[in-house]
CSV table of C-alpha atoms and ligand atoms in Angstrom, one decimal:
chain,number,residue,atom,x,y,z
A,11,MET,CA,16.2,27.5,-15.0
A,12,ASP,CA,16.4,24.1,-15.7
A,13,LEU,CA,15.3,22.8,-12.3
A,14,PHE,CA,11.8,25.5,-12.6
A,15,THR,CA,11.0,23.8,-15.6
A,16,GLU,CA,11.5,20.4,-14.8
A,17,GLN,CA,9.6,21.1,-11.6
A,18,ARG,CA,6.5,22.0,-13.9
A,19,PRO,CA,5.9,20.0,-16.7
A,20,HIS,CA,2.7,19.7,-17.5
A,21,SER,CA,0.9,22.0,-20.1
A,22,ILE,CA,-2.8,21.4,-20.8
A,23,ALA,CA,-4.2,23.3,-23.9
A,24,ILE,CA,-8.0,24.1,-23.1
A,25,ALA,CA,-9.0,26.4,-25.9
A,26,GLU,CA,-6.4,28.6,-28.4
A,27,GLY,CA,-4.3,30.9,-26.6
A,28,ALA,CA,-5.6,29.3,-23.4
A,29,CYS,CA,-3.8,26.6,-20.7
A,30,TRP,CA,-4.4,24.8,-18.2
A,31,LEU,CA,-1.1,24.2,-15.9
A,32,PRO,CA,-1.9,21.6,-13.3
A,33,GLY,CA,0.5,22.3,-9.7
A,34,PHE,CA,2.6,25.1,-11.2
A,35,ALA,CA,2.3,27.1,-8.2
A,36,LEU,CA,3.3,24.2,-5.8
A,37,PRO,CA,7.2,25.2,-5.7
A,38,GLU,CA,6.8,28.3,-4.8
A,39,MET,CA,4.0,27.7,-2.4
A,40,HIS,CA,5.9,27.9,0.9
A,41,ALA,CA,6.4,31.6,-0.4
A,42,LEU,CA,3.4,31.8,-1.5
A,43,TRP,CA,0.7,31.1,1.0
A,44,PRO,CA,2.7,33.5,3.6
A,45,CYS,CA,2.3,36.8,1.2
A,46,VAL,CA,-2.0,36.1,0.5
A,47,LYS,CA,-2.5,35.0,4.5
A,48,HIS,CA,-0.8,38.2,5.6
A,49,HIS,CA,-2.3,40.5,2.5
A,50,LEU,CA,-5.8,39.4,3.2
A,51,THR,CA,-5.5,39.6,7.1
A,52,ALA,CA,-4.2,43.3,6.7
A,53,HIS,CA,-7.0,43.8,3.6
A,54,PRO,CA,-10.0,41.7,4.6
A,55,PRO,CA,-12.1,40.8,1.5
A,56,GLN,CA,-15.1,42.2,1.2
A,57,HIS,CA,-18.7,41.5,-0.7
A,58,MET,CA,-18.8,43.8,-4.0
A,59,MET,CA,-22.0,45.3,-5.1
A,60,THR,CA,-22.8,44.5,-9.0
A,61,PRO,CA,-23.6,47.2,-11.3
A,62,MET,CA,-27.1,45.4,-11.4
A,63,GLY,CA,-27.3,45.9,-7.0
A,64,TYR,CA,-26.5,42.5,-6.3
A,65,VAL,CA,-24.3,41.3,-3.4
A,66,MET,CA,-21.2,39.3,-5.6
A,67,SER,CA,-21.4,35.8,-3.4
A,68,VAL,CA,-17.1,36.3,-3.5
A,69,GLN,CA,-15.1,38.0,-1.6
A,70,THR,CA,-12.7,40.4,-3.1
A,71,SER,CA,-9.2,41.9,-2.1
A,72,SER,CA,-6.5,43.3,-4.4
A,73,MET,CA,-2.9,43.6,-4.4
A,74,GLY,CA,-0.8,45.8,-7.1
A,75,ALA,CA,-1.0,49.7,-8.7
A,76,LEU,CA,-4.8,48.9,-9.4
A,77,GLY,CA,-7.5,46.9,-7.3
A,78,TRP,CA,-10.6,46.0,-9.5
A,79,VAL,CA,-13.8,47.1,-8.5
A,80,SER,CA,-17.6,47.1,-8.8
A,81,ASN,CA,-19.5,49.2,-7.8
A,82,ALA,CA,-23.1,51.1,-8.7
A,83,GLN,CA,-21.0,53.0,-11.7
A,84,GLY,CA,-19.5,49.6,-13.3
A,85,TYR,CA,-16.9,47.6,-13.1
A,86,GLY,CA,-13.2,48.8,-13.3
A,87,TYR,CA,-10.1,49.6,-12.0
A,88,SER,CA,-9.1,51.9,-8.9
A,89,PRO,CA,-6.0,52.5,-7.2
A,90,VAL,CA,-7.1,52.7,-3.8
A,91,ASN,CA,-9.1,50.2,-2.2
A,92,PRO,CA,-13.0,52.0,-2.0
A,93,SER,CA,-13.4,50.4,1.8
A,94,THR,CA,-10.5,52.7,3.0
A,95,ASN,CA,-9.7,55.0,0.4
A,96,VAL,CA,-6.5,53.5,0.5
A,97,SER,CA,-3.7,52.2,-2.0
A,98,TRP,CA,-3.1,49.0,-2.3
A,99,PRO,CA,0.1,47.0,-1.6
A,100,PRO,CA,2.6,46.5,-4.1
A,101,LEU,CA,2.9,43.0,-6.0
A,102,PRO,CA,5.1,41.5,-4.1
A,103,ALA,CA,8.1,39.9,-6.0
A,104,VAL,CA,6.9,35.8,-5.6
A,105,ILE,CA,4.2,36.5,-7.4
A,106,LEU,CA,5.5,38.6,-10.2
A,107,GLN,CA,8.0,35.6,-10.9
A,108,LEU,CA,4.7,33.6,-10.8
A,109,ALA,CA,3.1,35.2,-13.2
A,110,ALA,CA,5.5,35.6,-15.9
A,111,GLU,CA,7.3,32.4,-15.3
A,112,ALA,CA,3.2,30.5,-16.3
A,113,ALA,CA,2.5,33.8,-19.0
A,114,GLY,CA,6.2,32.6,-20.3
A,115,LYS,CA,4.9,28.8,-19.9
A,116,ALA,CA,1.6,29.9,-22.3
A,117,GLY,CA,3.9,31.8,-24.8
A,118,TYR,CA,3.5,35.0,-23.6
A,119,SER,CA,6.6,36.3,-22.9
A,120,GLN,CA,7.6,39.5,-20.6
A,121,PHE,CA,4.6,39.8,-18.6
A,122,VAL,CA,4.0,42.7,-16.1
A,123,PRO,CA,0.8,42.5,-14.0
A,124,ASP,CA,-0.2,45.8,-12.4
A,125,SER,CA,-3.1,43.9,-10.5
A,126,CYS,CA,-3.8,40.8,-8.4
A,127,LEU,CA,-7.5,40.6,-7.9
A,128,ILE,CA,-7.9,38.0,-4.8
A,129,ASN,CA,-11.2,36.0,-4.7
A,130,VAL,CA,-12.5,34.5,-1.9
A,131,TYR,CA,-14.6,31.6,-2.5
A,132,ALA,CA,-16.5,29.8,0.8
A,133,PRO,CA,-18.8,26.9,0.0
A,134,GLY,CA,-21.1,27.3,-2.6
A,135,CYS,CA,-19.8,31.0,-4.0
A,136,LYS,CA,-20.0,30.7,-7.8
A,137,MET,CA,-18.5,32.5,-10.5
A,138,GLY,CA,-21.1,33.2,-13.5
A,139,LEU,CA,-19.8,33.4,-16.7
A,140,HIS,CA,-18.2,36.5,-17.7
A,141,GLN,CA,-15.4,37.9,-19.8
A,142,ASP,CA,-12.4,39.9,-18.3
A,143,LYS,CA,-12.7,43.1,-20.6
A,144,ASP,CA,-12.5,46.4,-18.1
A,145,GLU,CA,-8.4,46.1,-18.8
A,146,LYS,CA,-6.7,48.1,-21.7
A,147,ASP,CA,-4.5,46.4,-23.5
A,148,PHE,CA,-5.8,43.0,-24.2
A,149,THR,CA,-2.6,41.8,-25.7
A,150,GLN,CA,-1.8,40.9,-22.4
A,151,PRO,CA,-2.7,37.3,-21.0
A,152,ILE,CA,-4.3,36.9,-18.2
A,153,VAL,CA,-2.7,34.6,-15.7
A,154,SER,CA,-5.5,32.6,-13.0
A,155,VAL,CA,-3.8,30.9,-9.6
A,156,SER,CA,-5.8,28.9,-7.2
A,157,LEU,CA,-5.5,27.9,-3.6
A,158,GLY,CA,-7.5,25.9,-1.2
A,159,LEU,CA,-10.6,24.1,-2.4
A,160,PRO,CA,-10.7,22.3,-5.6
A,161,ALA,CA,-13.0,23.8,-8.1
A,162,THR,CA,-14.9,23.5,-11.3
A,163,PHE,CA,-13.6,26.1,-13.7
A,164,LEU,CA,-16.1,26.8,-16.7
A,165,PHE,CA,-14.3,28.1,-19.7
A,166,GLY,CA,-16.3,28.3,-22.7
A,167,GLY,CA,-16.2,30.8,-26.0
A,168,SER,CA,-16.4,34.1,-27.1
A,169,LYS,CA,-20.0,34.0,-27.5
A,170,ARG,CA,-22.1,33.4,-23.8
A,171,SER,CA,-23.9,30.5,-25.4
A,172,ASP,CA,-21.0,28.7,-26.6
A,173,LYS,CA,-20.5,25.3,-24.2
A,174,PRO,CA,-17.8,25.8,-21.5
A,175,VAL,CA,-15.2,23.3,-21.0
A,176,LYS,CA,-15.0,22.3,-17.4
A,177,ILE,CA,-11.3,21.9,-15.6
A,178,PRO,CA,-11.0,20.5,-12.1
A,179,LEU,CA,-8.8,23.2,-10.6
A,180,GLN,CA,-7.1,22.0,-7.4
A,181,HIS,CA,-4.7,24.2,-5.1
A,182,GLY,CA,-1.5,25.1,-7.3
A,183,ASP,CA,-3.0,24.8,-10.9
A,184,VAL,CA,-2.6,28.1,-12.5
A,185,VAL,CA,-4.7,29.2,-15.8
A,186,VAL,CA,-3.4,31.2,-18.4
A,187,TRP,CA,-5.7,32.7,-21.3
A,188,GLY,CA,-4.9,35.2,-23.7
A,189,GLY,CA,-4.6,35.8,-27.7
A,190,ALA,CA,-7.5,34.3,-29.2
A,191,SER,CA,-9.4,33.4,-25.8
A,192,ARG,CA,-8.7,36.6,-24.3
A,193,ARG,CA,-12.1,37.3,-24.1
A,194,PHE,CA,-13.6,34.1,-23.8
A,195,TYR,CA,-16.6,33.5,-21.2
A,196,HIS,CA,-15.4,31.7,-18.5
A,197,GLY,CA,-16.7,31.2,-14.6
A,198,VAL,CA,-16.6,28.6,-11.5
A,199,SER,CA,-19.5,26.3,-10.4
A,200,PRO,CA,-20.2,26.4,-7.0
A,201,VAL,CA,-17.2,25.6,-4.6
A,202,LYS,CA,-18.6,22.3,-2.6
A,203,ALA,CA,-17.3,22.4,1.1
A,204,GLY,CA,-14.4,21.0,2.7
A,205,THR,CA,-11.1,21.6,4.5
A,206,HIS,CA,-7.7,22.7,3.1
A,207,SER,CA,-4.6,22.3,4.8
A,208,LEU,CA,-3.4,25.7,4.1
A,209,THR,CA,-6.7,27.7,3.6
A,210,GLY,CA,-9.1,26.0,5.4
A,211,ASN,CA,-13.0,26.2,4.2
A,212,CYS,CA,-12.3,28.2,1.6
A,213,ARG,CA,-11.1,28.7,-2.1
A,214,ILE,CA,-8.9,31.6,-3.1
A,215,ASN,CA,-7.9,32.6,-6.7
A,216,LEU,CA,-5.8,35.1,-7.4
A,217,THR,CA,-6.2,36.3,-10.9
A,218,LEU,CA,-3.6,38.3,-12.5
A,219,ARG,CA,-3.5,41.1,-15.0
A,220,LYS,CA,-2.3,44.1,-16.4
A,221,ALA,CA,-5.2,46.4,-16.1
A,222,GLY,CA,-3.2,50.2,-17.1
B,21,LIG,C1,-12.3,34.9,-12.4
B,21,LIG,O1,-12.6,34.6,-13.7
B,21,LIG,O2,-12.7,36.3,-12.4
B,21,LIG,C2,-12.3,34.5,-11.6
B,21,LIG,C3,-12.1,32.5,-11.6
B,21,LIG,C4,-11.4,32.2,-10.6
B,21,LIG,O3,-12.0,31.7,-9.4
B,21,LIG,O4,-10.9,31.0,-10.8
B,22,LIG,FE1,-13.0,36.5,-15.1
């Protein structure tokens, strides 16, 4: 535990209840990346449609008891992959452990996610400002892990019009938000083209949530 804490020194507050943990996932990357890579081969990411009928620019896949879905009926969670009707695979131990440790570092104890949304951003893909509000229990935080190409994460406030802070996320960074900022608006600026030694020409984000 001491070693674990020493390897992950920094925590930067970005809003009440929200913090940025630069490099927090790096010590576990040797186990984490093969898990994600294997998952994406078996469960290829897909473009989902928004309820308004637009194609989302990011491609998504999921792990865990509940996967995030979007379709003409709205946003929500489903125990099955909508493109195959097959259950999502369980969350691997390395991801559960990383999520709990990151949440703990941010002040949220006993975090046990049941959903890991995997967003794949090709160059130019972005995520507009939105709130994560499809989950049942807002006392549980969100843990977000960045892999591959860097991106600018925008973290605003409770209103869409609140000016966001810009956080330059790198491979291995983790952001945790909850408490007062659990439903704060956030998004991602268009990802710039580049090449990363693990992910190649994309950014991948893991969003860990207790959805059900
Ligand atoms: C999201 O909030 O849905 C994604 C955040 C990210 O990609 O960093
Ligand atoms: Fe989000």
